[in-house]
Amino acid sequence: MQIAVVGSGYVGLVAAVCFAEMGHDVICVDNDESKVAALQGGDTLIHEEHLPELLNRYRNTKVRFMTDLAEATRESEALFIAVGTPQSDTGDADLSYVEAVASEIARSITSYKVIVEKSTVPVYTNEWIRRTMERNGVERGMFDVVSNPEFLREGTAVVDFLHPDRIVVGADSERASTILGAIYEPLTSGEYYKKTDAVAGCCSTASPPPLLNTSTKSAEIIKHASNAFLALKISFINAVSNLCEAADANVEQVARGMGLDSRIGPRFLRPGVGYGGSCFPKDVAAFRSVAEQLGIDFSLLTEVEKINVRQKKRFVSKVRSTLWTLRGKKLAVLGLAFKGGTDDIRDSPAIDLIEMLIAEGCSITAFDPAAMKRAAEKLPAGPNLKYAEDAYAAAENADALLILTDWQEFAHLDLPRLNTALQYPIMIDGRNLYDPDTMAEQGFTYISVGRPAGVAAVSKST
Ligand code: UDX
């Protein structure tokens, strides 16, 4: 099938190459000429596993990149809108990019199209797209609007797309849901997983992903409700971790005990420095705002946000109480991305924490395996902030080392080497990557989240 994907961000680009991998012909449209040129030349623009291979395999053949939405509209049967829906000042999703795309599609339409919302949008967006089309003179029978939310995570985006837990298709017309069914058929029939070079993941020919047909509005709500629920799970365990600290219990044991209940499940129960990224903070705010506009009191979501903000402040207090005072302290920071496996720093708790610690008078040397370039654009190096070439260089002569992002490589550091590099062997781990007893044996004072501290019997003499 000929598909157009509008927008070449995380969702758009991954969807475009994955649709090609599933056998479709794809036009990926972006109005940023430099991005289009970079993608045509094979630059993925984002750090994402499997993306370079897939882009190389399909670029300029099964995936064509262009700026011309009118041409893409004429050539394609289904148009996936995957443009940004940033947070506005009021917390609402700003839908102006979605509206602009719908208007342009309306101006170029010559035959029946399915317009698919792939971006995360509030309920009723499908109706606004429909009205926009009609206001621009397009007859009702010439198009359908479908909601097909995307649940991929950064860092595992390609695998998540090709091996989804579920595919949600919200369509109010038979014709549109049949087209979407055909687009996803390679996955839902299990055919894709027979390919010898299929990207590996949890789905298989014997166990293909389910496709759930819903109304358009239900699909829109499924996406917001899923992200808000996951954020709630994280805030819940963060609140429990604070309780564990007060009661001298261990949150890892508590989370394990809770997660073994199949009604709760073990995932997204990792406490830390709060959730971040381009989705959870924005989507919780947008969902809260949708509820308000519909006259529904959903103040639970306000609490989820408050706990998330408090978790960062609490971490700064933890650093202060470990080091006594903060002014003039030299800190090593490991991690800038909002989570491991990505170079994305949007709404990263690590960035917020660095800003808070610098405001308290600390000087920081930071390292991240992938996000330093992006971080330096937002927080340029200066007298109080340096970027190091690895974890050990960051630790050199620091008063303490902080772990702020859950990169796998930070869980396997050479501890004796780190101990030697640090001025004082103090680690404050916002991601619980180490076992407190092991750290104590290795001579560290080790503070983490929701667990008793590890305290070295004998600290190194300096
Ligand atoms: C999220 C959703 O998971 C995905 O389905 C949706 O499509 C987009 O938003 P993503 O933003 O890529 O994906 O990251 P995710 O892995 O969900 O993590 C979000 C944040 O929560 C990160 O800051 C992460 O560190 C934090 N987190 C996650 C925790 O603090 N604890 C956990 O147990 C899980």
GROMACS .gro file of C-alpha atoms and ligand atoms in nm:
model
  496
    1MET     CA    1   0.000   0.000   0.000
    2GLN     CA    2   0.117   0.357  -0.061
    3ILE     CA    3   0.134   0.537   0.271
    4ALA     CA    4   0.236   0.891   0.364
    5VAL     CA    5   0.372   0.978   0.705
    6VAL     CA    6   0.372   1.348   0.787
    7GLY     CA    7   0.644   1.446   1.034
    8SER     CA    8   0.985   1.285   1.072
    9GLY     CA    9   1.032   1.301   1.449
   10TYR     CA   10   1.057   0.991   1.669
   11VAL     CA   11   0.714   0.858   1.585
   12GLY     CA   12   0.702   0.964   1.218
   13LEU     CA   13   1.046   0.844   1.119
   14VAL     CA   14   1.018   0.513   1.302
   15ALA     CA   15   0.668   0.453   1.159
   16ALA     CA   16   0.791   0.535   0.807
   17VAL     CA   17   1.082   0.289   0.805
   18CYS     CA   18   0.882   0.022   0.988
   19PHE     CA   19   0.594   0.045   0.740
   20ALA     CA   20   0.855  -0.007   0.466
   21GLU     CA   21   0.995  -0.303   0.660
   22MET     CA   22   0.639  -0.443   0.663
   23GLY     CA   23   0.631  -0.420   0.283
   24HIS     CA   24   0.459  -0.086   0.215
   25ASP     CA   25   0.575   0.205   0.002
   26VAL     CA   26   0.613   0.516   0.211
   27ILE     CA   27   0.650   0.887   0.156
   28CYS     CA   28   0.778   1.065   0.466
   29VAL     CA   29   0.702   1.436   0.455
   30ASP     CA   30   0.861   1.708   0.663
   31ASN     CA   31   0.853   2.082   0.602
   32ASP     CA   32   1.210   2.118   0.732
   33GLU     CA   33   1.426   2.100   0.420
   34SER     CA   34   1.750   2.040   0.609
   35LYS     CA   35   1.595   1.741   0.790
   36VAL     CA   36   1.469   1.595   0.464
   37ALA     CA   37   1.814   1.636   0.306
   38ALA     CA   38   1.981   1.472   0.608
   39LEU     CA   39   1.741   1.176   0.600
   40GLN     CA   40   1.786   1.134   0.224
   41GLY     CA   41   2.160   1.121   0.292
   42GLY     CA   42   2.119   0.847   0.556
   43ASP     CA   43   2.151   1.054   0.876
   44THR     CA   44   1.891   0.920   1.123
   45LEU     CA   45   1.900   1.244   1.329
   46ILE     CA   46   1.812   1.049   1.644
   47HIS     CA   47   1.990   0.778   1.840
   48GLU     CA   48   1.773   0.467   1.804
   49GLU     CA   49   1.860   0.099   1.776
   50HIS     CA   50   1.790  -0.062   1.433
   51LEU     CA   51   1.706   0.273   1.276
   52PRO     CA   52   2.036   0.317   1.085
   53GLU     CA   53   2.007  -0.029   0.920
   54LEU     CA   54   1.641   0.018   0.827
   55LEU     CA   55   1.698   0.370   0.699
   56ASN     CA   56   1.989   0.253   0.485
   57ARG     CA   57   1.789  -0.037   0.349
   58TYR     CA   58   1.485   0.168   0.246
   59ARG     CA   59   1.582   0.533   0.202
   60ASN     CA   60   1.512   0.674  -0.143
   61THR     CA   61   1.355   0.342  -0.247
   62LYS     CA   62   1.065   0.219  -0.031
   63VAL     CA   63   1.083   0.531   0.185
   64ARG     CA   64   1.104   0.859  -0.002
   65PHE     CA   65   1.161   1.179   0.196
   66MET     CA   66   1.014   1.503   0.067
   67THR     CA   67   0.877   1.840   0.172
   68ASP     CA   68   0.582   1.835  -0.067
   69LEU     CA   69   0.270   1.734   0.126
   70ALA     CA   70   0.046   1.800  -0.174
   71GLU     CA   71   0.231   1.540  -0.381
   72ALA     CA   72   0.232   1.293  -0.091
   73THR     CA   73  -0.145   1.343  -0.052
   74ARG     CA   74  -0.215   1.280  -0.418
   75GLU     CA   75  -0.004   0.963  -0.423
   76SER     CA   76  -0.113   0.800  -0.096
   77GLU     CA   77  -0.423   0.621   0.021
   78ALA     CA   78  -0.352   0.660   0.392
   79LEU     CA   79  -0.189   0.966   0.550
   80PHE     CA   80  -0.048   0.930   0.901
   81ILE     CA   81  -0.014   1.260   1.086
   82ALA     CA   82   0.285   1.234   1.319
   83VAL     CA   83   0.371   1.599   1.377
   84GLY     CA   84   0.448   1.748   1.717
   85THR     CA   85   0.174   1.832   1.966
   86PRO     CA   86   0.375   2.043   2.213
   87GLN     CA   87   0.243   2.159   2.546
   88SER     CA   88   0.094   2.508   2.543
   89ASP     CA   89   0.113   2.751   2.839
   90THR     CA   90  -0.217   2.620   2.978
   91GLY     CA   91  -0.107   2.255   2.968
   92ASP     CA   92  -0.324   2.182   2.662
   93ALA     CA   93  -0.172   2.011   2.360
   94ASP     CA   94  -0.099   2.272   2.093
   95LEU     CA   95  -0.268   2.129   1.784
   96SER     CA   96  -0.173   2.400   1.538
   97TYR     CA   97   0.065   2.170   1.346
   98VAL     CA   98  -0.206   1.904   1.317
   99GLU     CA   99  -0.451   2.167   1.191
  100ALA     CA  100  -0.201   2.302   0.936
  101VAL     CA  101  -0.142   1.951   0.799
  102ALA     CA  102  -0.517   1.879   0.778
  103SER     CA  103  -0.576   2.207   0.590
  104GLU     CA  104  -0.302   2.130   0.343
  105ILE     CA  105  -0.431   1.777   0.285
  106ALA     CA  106  -0.776   1.928   0.225
  107ARG     CA  107  -0.635   2.160  -0.043
  108SER     CA  108  -0.463   1.876  -0.230
  109ILE     CA  109  -0.713   1.591  -0.203
  110THR     CA  110  -0.833   1.442  -0.532
  111SER     CA  111  -0.956   1.098  -0.423
  112TYR     CA  112  -1.065   0.915  -0.104
  113LYS     CA  113  -0.806   0.921   0.180
  114VAL     CA  114  -0.781   0.786   0.530
  115ILE     CA  115  -0.631   1.049   0.756
  116VAL     CA  116  -0.475   0.881   1.056
  117GLU     CA  117  -0.387   1.055   1.383
  118LYS     CA  118  -0.061   0.900   1.498
  119SER     CA  119   0.050   1.190   1.717
  120THR     CA  120  -0.080   1.190   2.074
  121VAL     CA  121  -0.387   1.411   2.062
  122PRO     CA  122  -0.677   1.488   2.294
  123VAL     CA  123  -1.020   1.337   2.244
  124TYR     CA  124  -1.224   1.526   1.984
  125THR     CA  125  -0.920   1.598   1.764
  126ASN     CA  126  -1.064   1.364   1.500
  127GLU     CA  127  -1.374   1.582   1.492
  128TRP     CA  128  -1.167   1.897   1.450
  129ILE     CA  129  -0.975   1.739   1.164
  130ARG     CA  130  -1.303   1.642   1.001
  131ARG     CA  131  -1.441   1.995   1.041
  132THR     CA  132  -1.119   2.143   0.902
  133MET     CA  133  -1.148   1.921   0.595
  134GLU     CA  134  -1.513   2.015   0.544
  135ARG     CA  135  -1.447   2.386   0.598
  136ASN     CA  136  -1.190   2.362   0.322
  137GLY     CA  137  -1.456   2.228   0.089
  138VAL     CA  138  -1.386   1.853   0.102
  139GLU     CA  139  -1.696   1.637   0.085
  140ARG     CA  140  -1.762   1.395   0.374
  141GLY     CA  141  -1.738   1.086   0.150
  142MET     CA  142  -1.387   1.179   0.033
  143PHE     CA  143  -1.212   1.097   0.359
  144ASP     CA  144  -1.225   0.930   0.698
  145VAL     CA  145  -1.037   1.025   1.013
  146VAL     CA  146  -0.892   0.742   1.219
  147SER     CA  147  -0.703   0.738   1.548
  148ASN     CA  148  -0.414   0.492   1.557
  149PRO     CA  149  -0.208   0.589   1.862
  150GLU     CA  150   0.154   0.488   1.883
  151PHE     CA  151   0.294   0.339   2.203
  152LEU     CA  152   0.664   0.314   2.113
  153ARG     CA  153   0.928   0.406   2.369
  154GLU     CA  154   1.243   0.592   2.283
  155GLY     CA  155   1.547   0.365   2.283
  156THR     CA  156   1.340   0.062   2.180
  157ALA     CA  157   1.120   0.238   1.925
  158VAL     CA  158   1.172   0.006   1.626
  159VAL     CA  159   1.120  -0.312   1.829
  160ASP     CA  160   0.815  -0.160   2.000
  161PHE     CA  161   0.666  -0.067   1.662
  162LEU     CA  162   0.716  -0.408   1.503
  163HIS     CA  163   0.638  -0.607   1.820
  164PRO     CA  164   0.360  -0.405   1.985
  165ASP     CA  165   0.159  -0.523   2.286
  166ARG     CA  166  -0.145  -0.412   2.087
  167ILE     CA  167  -0.242  -0.212   1.782
  168VAL     CA  168  -0.532   0.023   1.847
  169VAL     CA  169  -0.744   0.135   1.553
  170GLY     CA  170  -1.015   0.385   1.637
  171ALA     CA  171  -1.236   0.419   1.332
  172ASP     CA  172  -1.598   0.511   1.286
  173SER     CA  173  -1.621   0.374   0.932
  174GLU     CA  174  -1.589   0.021   0.800
  175ARG     CA  175  -1.396   0.137   0.494
  176ALA     CA  176  -1.128   0.310   0.704
  177SER     CA  177  -1.089   0.027   0.955
  178THR     CA  178  -1.048  -0.222   0.667
  179ILE     CA  179  -0.764  -0.011   0.522
  180LEU     CA  180  -0.590   0.014   0.860
  181GLY     CA  181  -0.640  -0.360   0.907
  182ALA     CA  182  -0.466  -0.419   0.573
  183ILE     CA  183  -0.176  -0.189   0.664
  184TYR     CA  184  -0.108  -0.383   0.985
  185GLU     CA  185  -0.187  -0.722   0.836
  186PRO     CA  186   0.181  -0.824   0.800
  187LEU     CA  187   0.207  -0.800   1.181
  188THR     CA  188  -0.137  -0.923   1.286
  189SER     CA  189  -0.124  -1.226   1.051
  190GLY     CA  190   0.224  -1.313   1.179
  191GLU     CA  191   0.365  -1.302   0.820
  192TYR     CA  192   0.630  -1.043   0.906
  193TYR     CA  193   0.785  -1.264   1.173
  194LYS     CA  194   0.853  -1.538   0.914
  195LYS     CA  195   1.108  -1.316   0.740
  196THR     CA  196   1.458  -1.445   0.807
  197ASP     CA  197   1.586  -1.091   0.865
  198ALA     CA  198   1.283  -0.973   1.070
  199VAL     CA  199   1.374  -0.748   1.362
  200ALA     CA  200   1.360  -0.975   1.668
  201GLY     CA  201   1.119  -0.913   1.953
  202CYS     CA  202   0.845  -1.072   2.162
  203CYS     CA  203   0.588  -1.126   1.883
  204SER     CA  204   0.609  -1.425   1.651
  205THR     CA  205   0.409  -1.602   1.383
  206ALA     CA  206   0.252  -1.814   1.657
  207SER     CA  207   0.191  -1.513   1.877
  208PRO     CA  208   0.120  -1.206   1.664
  209PRO     CA  209   0.002  -0.878   1.818
  210PRO     CA  210  -0.372  -0.823   1.865
  211LEU     CA  211  -0.550  -0.543   1.683
  212LEU     CA  212  -0.818  -0.370   1.885
  213ASN     CA  213  -1.094  -0.192   1.693
  214THR     CA  214  -1.256   0.092   1.887
  215SER     CA  215  -1.440   0.413   1.823
  216THR     CA  216  -1.217   0.706   1.726
  217LYS     CA  217  -1.275   0.886   2.056
  218SER     CA  218  -1.199   0.574   2.261
  219ALA     CA  219  -0.868   0.532   2.077
  220GLU     CA  220  -0.774   0.894   2.149
  221ILE     CA  221  -0.848   0.839   2.517
  222ILE     CA  222  -0.662   0.504   2.527
  223LYS     CA  223  -0.338   0.680   2.439
  224HIS     CA  224  -0.369   0.958   2.698
  225ALA     CA  225  -0.502   0.725   2.965
  226SER     CA  226  -0.220   0.473   2.908
  227ASN     CA  227   0.055   0.732   2.941
  228ALA     CA  228  -0.111   0.897   3.240
  229PHE     CA  229  -0.151   0.558   3.410
  230LEU     CA  230   0.217   0.470   3.356
  231ALA     CA  231   0.320   0.809   3.497
  232LEU     CA  232   0.089   0.744   3.791
  233LYS     CA  233   0.257   0.409   3.852
  234ILE     CA  234   0.597   0.580   3.863
  235SER     CA  235   0.477   0.858   4.095
  236PHE     CA  236   0.313   0.597   4.316
  237ILE     CA  237   0.633   0.397   4.359
  238ASN     CA  238   0.829   0.719   4.411
  239ALA     CA  239   0.592   0.813   4.694
  240VAL     CA  240   0.628   0.460   4.836
  241SER     CA  241   1.007   0.494   4.812
  242ASN     CA  242   0.994   0.806   5.029
  243LEU     CA  243   0.785   0.616   5.280
  244CYS     CA  244   1.038   0.332   5.274
  245GLU     CA  245   1.318   0.578   5.348
  246ALA     CA  246   1.126   0.715   5.645
  247ALA     CA  247   1.047   0.364   5.773
  248ASP     CA  248   1.393   0.219   5.698
  249ALA     CA  249   1.245  -0.038   5.458
  250ASN     CA  250   1.363  -0.131   5.109
  251VAL     CA  251   1.153  -0.016   4.812
  252GLU     CA  252   1.305  -0.276   4.578
  253GLN     CA  253   1.164  -0.549   4.800
  254VAL     CA  254   0.833  -0.367   4.825
  255ALA     CA  255   0.810  -0.318   4.445
  256ARG     CA  256   0.893  -0.683   4.389
  257GLY     CA  257   0.629  -0.791   4.638
  258MET     CA  258   0.372  -0.569   4.472
  259GLY     CA  259   0.472  -0.653   4.116
  260LEU     CA  260   0.431  -1.029   4.165
  261ASP     CA  261   0.058  -0.963   4.197
  262SER     CA  262  -0.047  -1.015   3.835
  263ARG     CA  263  -0.309  -0.744   3.873
  264ILE     CA  264  -0.032  -0.491   3.942
  265GLY     CA  265   0.259  -0.626   3.734
  266PRO     CA  266   0.629  -0.554   3.789
  267ARG     CA  267   0.693  -0.296   3.517
  268PHE     CA  268   0.713   0.081   3.568
  269LEU     CA  269   0.764   0.033   3.939
  270ARG     CA  270   1.124   0.154   3.940
  271PRO     CA  271   1.166   0.449   4.174
  272GLY     CA  272   1.408   0.722   4.078
  273VAL     CA  273   1.441   1.094   4.021
  274GLY     CA  274   1.099   1.126   3.858
  275TYR     CA  275   0.975   1.064   3.508
  276GLY     CA  276   1.070   1.286   3.214
  277GLY     CA  277   1.085   1.275   2.837
  278SER     CA  278   0.878   1.418   2.558
  279CYS     CA  279   0.562   1.227   2.648
  280PHE     CA  280   0.473   1.169   3.014
  281PRO     CA  281   0.498   1.529   3.145
  282LYS     CA  282   0.318   1.668   2.840
  283ASP     CA  283   0.054   1.397   2.821
  284VAL     CA  284  -0.036   1.403   3.190
  285ALA     CA  285  -0.086   1.781   3.165
  286ALA     CA  286  -0.287   1.747   2.843
  287PHE     CA  287  -0.508   1.471   2.984
  288ARG     CA  288  -0.574   1.678   3.297
  289SER     CA  289  -0.666   1.971   3.078
  290VAL     CA  290  -0.898   1.756   2.862
  291ALA     CA  291  -1.072   1.636   3.179
  292GLU     CA  292  -1.114   1.995   3.301
  293GLN     CA  293  -1.262   2.103   2.970
  294LEU     CA  294  -1.512   1.817   2.990
  295GLY     CA  295  -1.604   1.915   3.346
  296ILE     CA  296  -1.441   1.610   3.507
  297ASP     CA  297  -1.245   1.643   3.830
  298PHE     CA  298  -0.928   1.440   3.771
  299SER     CA  299  -0.714   1.594   4.044
  300LEU     CA  300  -0.539   1.259   4.082
  301LEU     CA  301  -0.333   1.369   3.782
  302THR     CA  302  -0.233   1.691   3.958
  303GLU     CA  303  -0.099   1.478   4.244
  304VAL     CA  304   0.096   1.263   3.997
  305GLU     CA  305   0.264   1.580   3.869
  306LYS     CA  306   0.327   1.719   4.218
  307ILE     CA  307   0.496   1.398   4.333
  308ASN     CA  308   0.714   1.408   4.022
  309VAL     CA  309   0.829   1.764   4.095
  310ARG     CA  310   0.886   1.685   4.463
  311GLN     CA  311   1.096   1.380   4.374
  312LYS     CA  312   1.358   1.604   4.213
  313LYS     CA  313   1.362   1.845   4.507
  314ARG     CA  314   1.397   1.550   4.739
  315PHE     CA  315   1.700   1.429   4.548
  316VAL     CA  316   1.868   1.769   4.588
  317SER     CA  317   1.793   1.753   4.964
  318LYS     CA  318   1.950   1.409   4.968
  319VAL     CA  319   2.269   1.544   4.810
  320ARG     CA  320   2.268   1.827   5.062
  321SER     CA  321   2.218   1.605   5.364
  322THR     CA  322   2.496   1.373   5.246
  323LEU     CA  323   2.746   1.652   5.178
  324TRP     CA  324   2.633   1.886   5.460
  325THR     CA  325   2.651   2.203   5.245
  326LEU     CA  326   2.630   2.245   4.869
  327ARG     CA  327   2.800   2.578   4.797
  328GLY     CA  328   3.141   2.517   4.638
  329LYS     CA  329   3.097   2.138   4.611
  330LYS     CA  330   3.238   1.969   4.304
  331LEU     CA  331   3.003   1.699   4.176
  332ALA     CA  332   3.038   1.434   3.909
  333VAL     CA  333   2.711   1.368   3.726
  334LEU     CA  334   2.652   1.055   3.522
  335GLY     CA  335   2.356   1.088   3.288
  336LEU     CA  336   2.189   1.373   3.101
  337ALA     CA  337   1.927   1.193   2.891
  338PHE     CA  338   1.578   1.150   3.038
  339LYS     CA  339   1.641   0.774   3.046
  340GLY     CA  340   1.909   0.531   2.929
  341GLY     CA  341   1.941   0.431   2.564
  342THR     CA  342   1.852   0.769   2.413
  343ASP     CA  343   2.016   1.105   2.343
  344ASP     CA  344   1.688   1.284   2.417
  345ILE     CA  345   1.706   1.545   2.694
  346ARG     CA  346   1.352   1.683   2.661
  347ASP     CA  347   1.211   1.728   3.011
  348SER     CA  348   1.502   1.527   3.147
  349PRO     CA  349   1.511   1.515   3.528
  350ALA     CA  350   1.892   1.511   3.497
  351ILE     CA  351   1.895   1.851   3.328
  352ASP     CA  352   1.656   1.996   3.590
  353LEU     CA  353   1.872   1.857   3.870
  354ILE     CA  354   2.193   1.999   3.723
  355GLU     CA  355   2.029   2.341   3.701
  356MET     CA  356   1.905   2.312   4.060
  357LEU     CA  357   2.246   2.204   4.190
  358ILE     CA  358   2.429   2.481   4.004
  359ALA     CA  359   2.179   2.729   4.150
  360GLU     CA  360   2.280   2.595   4.494
  361GLY     CA  361   2.645   2.681   4.421
  362CYS     CA  362   2.779   2.342   4.307
  363SER     CA  363   3.013   2.297   4.013
  364ILE     CA  364   2.946   1.997   3.794
  365THR     CA  365   3.135   1.773   3.556
  366ALA     CA  366   2.890   1.563   3.359
  367PHE     CA  367   2.910   1.264   3.129
  368ASP     CA  368   2.650   1.087   2.917
  369PRO     CA  369   2.721   0.824   2.650
  370ALA     CA  370   2.488   0.986   2.392
  371ALA     CA  371   2.325   1.306   2.514
  372MET     CA  372   2.620   1.541   2.571
  373LYS     CA  373   2.587   1.724   2.240
  374ARG     CA  374   2.220   1.800   2.299
  375ALA     CA  375   2.280   1.884   2.664
  376ALA     CA  376   2.558   2.129   2.573
  377GLU     CA  377   2.318   2.313   2.341
  378LYS     CA  378   2.078   2.366   2.632
  379LEU     CA  379   2.336   2.402   2.909
  380PRO     CA  380   2.661   2.528   2.754
  381ALA     CA  381   2.982   2.448   2.939
  382GLY     CA  382   3.093   2.732   3.165
  383PRO     CA  383   3.268   2.796   3.496
  384ASN     CA  384   3.022   2.572   3.686
  385LEU     CA  385   2.960   2.307   3.424
  386LYS     CA  386   3.201   2.091   3.230
  387TYR     CA  387   3.149   1.786   3.012
  388ALA     CA  388   3.384   1.490   3.052
  389GLU     CA  389   3.482   1.221   2.803
  390ASP     CA  390   3.392   0.931   3.031
  391ALA     CA  391   3.260   0.845   3.377
  392TYR     CA  392   3.607   0.830   3.534
  393ALA     CA  393   3.712   1.168   3.396
  394ALA     CA  394   3.388   1.313   3.536
  395ALA     CA  395   3.466   1.162   3.877
  396GLU     CA  396   3.820   1.303   3.897
  397ASN     CA  397   3.856   1.483   4.234
  398ALA     CA  398   3.481   1.520   4.279
  399ASP     CA  399   3.328   1.541   4.626
  400ALA     CA  400   3.059   1.292   4.521
  401LEU     CA  401   2.925   1.115   4.216
  402LEU     CA  402   2.557   1.131   4.120
  403ILE     CA  403   2.383   0.887   3.886
  404LEU     CA  404   2.086   1.053   3.718
  405THR     CA  405   2.015   0.835   3.411
  406ASP     CA  406   1.972   0.458   3.399
  407TRP     CA  407   2.227   0.381   3.127
  408GLN     CA  408   2.326   0.013   3.139
  409GLU     CA  409   2.695   0.105   3.128
  410PHE     CA  410   2.656   0.305   3.451
  411ALA     CA  411   2.552  -0.018   3.625
  412HIS     CA  412   2.888  -0.179   3.539
  413LEU     CA  413   3.146   0.080   3.637
  414ASP     CA  414   3.494  -0.017   3.752
  415LEU     CA  415   3.432   0.061   4.119
  416PRO     CA  416   3.794   0.054   4.244
  417ARG     CA  417   3.891   0.292   3.963
  418LEU     CA  418   3.601   0.519   4.047
  419ASN     CA  419   3.690   0.512   4.414
  420THR     CA  420   4.047   0.622   4.332
  421ALA     CA  421   3.927   0.899   4.099
  422LEU     CA  422   3.686   1.054   4.348
  423GLN     CA  423   3.804   1.291   4.620
  424TYR     CA  424   3.555   1.122   4.854
  425PRO     CA  425   3.402   0.785   4.765
  426ILE     CA  426   3.043   0.898   4.785
  427MET     CA  427   2.782   0.787   4.532
  428ILE     CA  428   2.427   0.922   4.531
  429ASP     CA  429   2.238   0.702   4.290
  430GLY     CA  430   1.906   0.837   4.165
  431ARG     CA  431   1.840   0.518   3.966
  432ASN     CA  432   1.923   0.238   4.212
  433LEU     CA  433   2.177   0.076   3.980
  434TYR     CA  434   2.388  -0.080   4.259
  435ASP     CA  435   2.342  -0.296   4.563
  436PRO     CA  436   2.402  -0.094   4.882
  437ASP     CA  437   2.595  -0.376   5.057
  438THR     CA  438   2.826  -0.430   4.760
  439MET     CA  439   2.895  -0.059   4.744
  440ALA     CA  440   2.978  -0.051   5.113
  441GLU     CA  441   3.218  -0.345   5.064
  442GLN     CA  442   3.381  -0.148   4.782
  443GLY     CA  443   3.445   0.137   5.024
  444PHE     CA  444   3.167   0.372   4.918
  445THR     CA  445   2.912   0.571   5.107
  446TYR     CA  446   2.618   0.484   4.889
  447ILE     CA  447   2.285   0.665   4.899
  448SER     CA  448   2.003   0.556   4.670
  449VAL     CA  449   1.624   0.586   4.643
  450GLY     CA  450   1.399   0.418   4.898
  451ARG     CA  451   1.668   0.185   5.034
  452PRO     CA  452   1.892   0.190   5.341
  453ALA     CA  453   2.227   0.355   5.273
  454GLY     CA  454   2.543   0.151   5.220
  455VAL     CA  455   2.816   0.279   5.445
  456ALA     CA  456   3.177   0.171   5.408
  457ALA     CA  457   3.336   0.034   5.725
  458VAL     CA  458   3.661   0.209   5.640
  459SER     CA  459   3.666   0.500   5.401
  460LYS     CA  460   3.971   0.573   5.188
  461SER     CA  461   4.223   0.813   5.334
  462THR     CA  462   4.293   1.105   5.105
  463UDX     C1  463   0.663   0.670   2.700
  463UDX     C2  464   0.569   0.548   2.695
  463UDX     O1  465   0.629   0.439   2.766
  463UDX     C3  466   0.538   0.510   2.550
  463UDX     O2  467   0.444   0.405   2.548
  463UDX     C4  468   0.482   0.631   2.479
  463UDX     O3  469   0.458   0.601   2.342
  463UDX     C5  470   0.578   0.749   2.489
  463UDX     O4  471   0.606   0.777   2.627
  463UDX     P1  472   0.924   0.711   2.665
  463UDX     O5  473   0.895   0.856   2.691
  463UDX     O6  474   1.012   0.676   2.551
  463UDX     O7  475   0.787   0.631   2.642
  463UDX     O8  476   0.993   0.653   2.796
  463UDX     P2  477   0.959   0.548   2.912
  463UDX     O9  478   1.047   0.431   2.896
  463UDX    O10  479   0.816   0.523   2.924
  463UDX    O11  480   1.010   0.631   3.040
  463UDX     C6  481   0.954   0.760   3.070
  463UDX     C7  482   1.018   0.817   3.194
  463UDX    O12  483   0.980   0.742   3.309
  463UDX     C8  484   1.170   0.816   3.192
  463UDX    O13  485   1.218   0.937   3.248
  463UDX     C9  486   1.206   0.696   3.279
  463UDX    O14  487   1.333   0.707   3.337
  463UDX    C10  488   1.095   0.702   3.382
  463UDX     N1  489   1.066   0.572   3.446
  463UDX    C11  490   1.018   0.468   3.373
  463UDX    C12  491   1.084   0.558   3.583
  463UDX    O15  492   1.127   0.652   3.652
  463UDX     N2  493   1.051   0.439   3.642
  463UDX    C13  494   1.003   0.334   3.572
  463UDX    O16  495   0.975   0.228   3.632
  463UDX    C14  496   0.986   0.348   3.432
   0.00000   0.00000   0.00000
